[in-house]
XYZ file of C-alpha atoms in Angstrom:
176
model
C -21.655 -18.986 -3.255
C -19.241 -16.337 -4.499
C -16.680 -17.174 -7.165
C -13.282 -17.635 -5.496
C -11.461 -15.672 -8.221
C -10.852 -12.089 -7.230
C -11.780 -9.255 -9.563
C -9.204 -6.884 -10.941
C -10.571 -4.158 -8.664
C -10.222 -6.365 -5.589
C -6.638 -7.225 -6.514
C -5.735 -3.590 -7.087
C -7.331 -2.683 -3.759
C -5.243 -5.357 -2.017
C -2.091 -4.106 -3.723
C -2.802 -0.535 -2.586
C -3.455 -1.740 0.970
C -0.189 -3.683 0.980
C 1.745 -0.662 -0.275
C 0.146 1.464 2.434
C 1.023 -1.115 5.093
C 4.640 -1.283 3.897
C 4.872 2.516 4.035
C 3.447 2.507 7.573
C 5.924 -0.149 8.684
C 8.830 1.772 7.197
C 7.705 4.941 9.005
C 7.608 3.109 12.347
C 11.284 2.215 11.939
C 10.746 -1.399 10.958
C 13.897 -2.556 9.289
C 13.604 -3.837 5.701
C 14.584 -7.285 6.960
C 11.888 -7.263 9.660
C 9.222 -9.960 9.846
C 6.294 -7.600 9.188
C 7.883 -6.131 6.063
C 8.964 -9.569 4.865
C 5.424 -10.888 5.353
C 3.934 -7.973 3.396
C 6.451 -8.455 0.601
C 5.662 -12.178 0.442
C 1.930 -11.465 0.298
C 2.403 -8.861 -2.452
C 4.632 -11.204 -4.486
C 2.076 -14.032 -4.229
C -0.700 -11.788 -5.531
C 1.541 -10.419 -8.287
C 2.696 -13.834 -9.464
C -0.598 -15.735 -9.130
C -3.219 -13.358 -10.479
C -4.617 -14.151 -13.919
C -4.778 -10.464 -14.824
C -1.704 -9.020 -16.535
C 0.134 -6.497 -14.356
C 2.780 -4.193 -15.792
C 5.000 -1.172 -15.339
C 6.252 0.684 -18.426
C 8.056 3.916 -19.219
C 6.328 6.607 -21.274
C 8.708 5.814 -24.148
C 7.523 2.179 -24.238
C 10.133 0.207 -22.291
C 8.702 -2.609 -20.176
C 10.054 -2.403 -16.628
C 7.983 -5.084 -14.965
C 5.366 -7.683 -15.907
C 3.824 -10.503 -13.953
C 3.830 -14.102 -15.260
C 0.220 -13.795 -16.462
C 1.113 -10.910 -18.764
C 4.217 -12.693 -20.040
C 2.043 -15.710 -20.948
C -0.773 -13.575 -22.403
C 1.712 -11.980 -24.788
C 3.176 -15.328 -25.788
C 6.636 -15.076 -24.248
C 8.392 -17.705 -22.186
C 9.992 -15.299 -19.719
C 10.047 -11.652 -18.680
C 13.535 -11.079 -20.103
C 12.243 -11.881 -23.620
C 9.274 -9.546 -23.176
C 11.481 -6.762 -21.802
C 13.346 -6.638 -25.143
C 10.173 -5.340 -26.781
C 9.357 -1.655 -27.123
C 5.646 -0.924 -26.924
C 5.938 2.257 -28.962
C 7.260 0.279 -31.918
C 5.645 -3.163 -31.658
C 3.120 -3.220 -28.850
C -0.233 -2.171 -30.237
C -2.323 -2.854 -33.326
C -2.477 0.179 -35.679
C -6.214 0.726 -35.063
C -5.442 0.942 -31.311
C -2.264 3.057 -31.203
C -0.411 3.396 -27.914
C -0.613 7.163 -28.395
C -4.316 6.984 -27.415
C -3.329 5.288 -24.128
C -0.395 7.638 -23.531
C -2.340 10.836 -24.357
C -5.220 9.905 -22.070
C -3.026 8.849 -19.162
C -0.899 12.005 -19.445
C -4.012 14.198 -19.559
C -6.083 12.465 -16.861
C -3.390 10.688 -14.832
C -5.121 7.363 -15.463
C -7.041 5.224 -17.911
C -9.995 3.147 -16.805
C -11.573 0.528 -19.021
C -9.625 1.379 -22.172
C -10.071 -1.306 -24.821
C -6.760 -1.988 -26.533
C -5.408 -4.458 -29.048
C -1.904 -5.646 -28.257
C 0.336 -7.565 -30.621
C 1.465 -10.913 -29.216
C 4.934 -12.386 -29.772
C 3.628 -14.522 -32.664
C 1.959 -11.510 -34.341
C -1.609 -12.380 -33.363
C -3.883 -9.880 -31.665
C -4.761 -9.888 -27.977
C -7.691 -7.673 -26.981
C -7.543 -6.305 -23.434
C -9.223 -3.880 -21.091
C -6.531 -1.634 -19.606
C -6.591 0.187 -16.311
C -3.471 2.185 -15.543
C -2.129 5.283 -13.873
C 0.849 7.555 -14.249
C 3.354 7.617 -11.401
C 4.922 11.047 -11.168
C 7.806 12.599 -9.276
C 7.467 15.576 -6.939
C 7.671 17.945 -9.947
C 4.857 16.242 -11.841
C 7.104 14.478 -14.361
C 5.943 11.004 -15.318
C 8.302 8.323 -14.069
C 6.353 5.331 -15.361
C 2.908 3.868 -15.930
C 1.591 0.974 -13.892
C -1.512 -0.936 -14.675
C -3.359 -4.075 -15.619
C -4.592 -5.719 -18.768
C -7.464 -8.174 -18.661
C -7.904 -10.430 -21.683
C -11.159 -9.872 -23.618
C -10.241 -11.547 -26.914
C -13.056 -14.116 -26.700
C -15.597 -11.381 -25.998
C -14.379 -9.379 -28.995
C -14.639 -12.466 -31.240
C -18.214 -13.063 -30.027
C -19.114 -9.404 -30.679
C -17.725 -9.650 -34.210
C -19.636 -12.904 -34.885
C -22.850 -11.304 -33.626
C -22.294 -8.262 -35.820
C -21.693 -10.479 -38.870
C -24.873 -12.449 -38.095
C -26.862 -9.220 -37.854
C -25.533 -8.098 -41.248
C -26.491 -11.447 -42.839
C -29.925 -11.282 -41.207
C -30.535 -7.740 -42.515
C -29.329 -8.739 -45.980
C -31.891 -11.574 -46.084
C -34.793 -9.400 -44.981
C -33.822 -6.272 -46.908
C -34.007 -8.156 -50.223
C-alpha cells in the first residue's frame, strides 16, 4: 500500500496543474468570483496550507513575500508576519551555505534542484533543507521573485555526521 503522504514533486505537479486550470478558466471568461475559479483557489489553498514541505516566494534581495505554515513552523516563527520581517540576505543562511550560491545558480540556470542548504532558524539553530526553486521573470527577462520549496533534512544530516565520526574513530583504532 502506498504511503498517503504526497512527495514534493507530486505537490508541485498539482500546483502547476491548478495554475494551468485557473489560467484556462480566466481565458474562457470565467469571472474571478465564479464557482470553478473559487473551487480551484480553495484546492490550491488547502495544498499550500496543509503540506509538510515548506513553500516560499522571495525577492532576489532576500525579502520574504510568501511562506506556507509549514515553513513558518520549520523556521521557528509563530506567524508569517514575524517571518516576513527577516531578510534572507542578512540572516537567512549559515555562512558555509551562503544564499549567494542559491541566488547565483538560480539566476544562471533559472532554477535550483536538490540544493542542500543550511538555514538559520529564529532561535539561531540550524535547519538543513533540500531546496527546489525557480526564478519567475517578467517579459524582459528580469527576475521578479523566486518561488520554491524547502524539505527538512536535518535528521539525515545529523545521521551522516554521526556515521562520519564513527568511521573516523574506527579508522583511528585500526590505524594504530
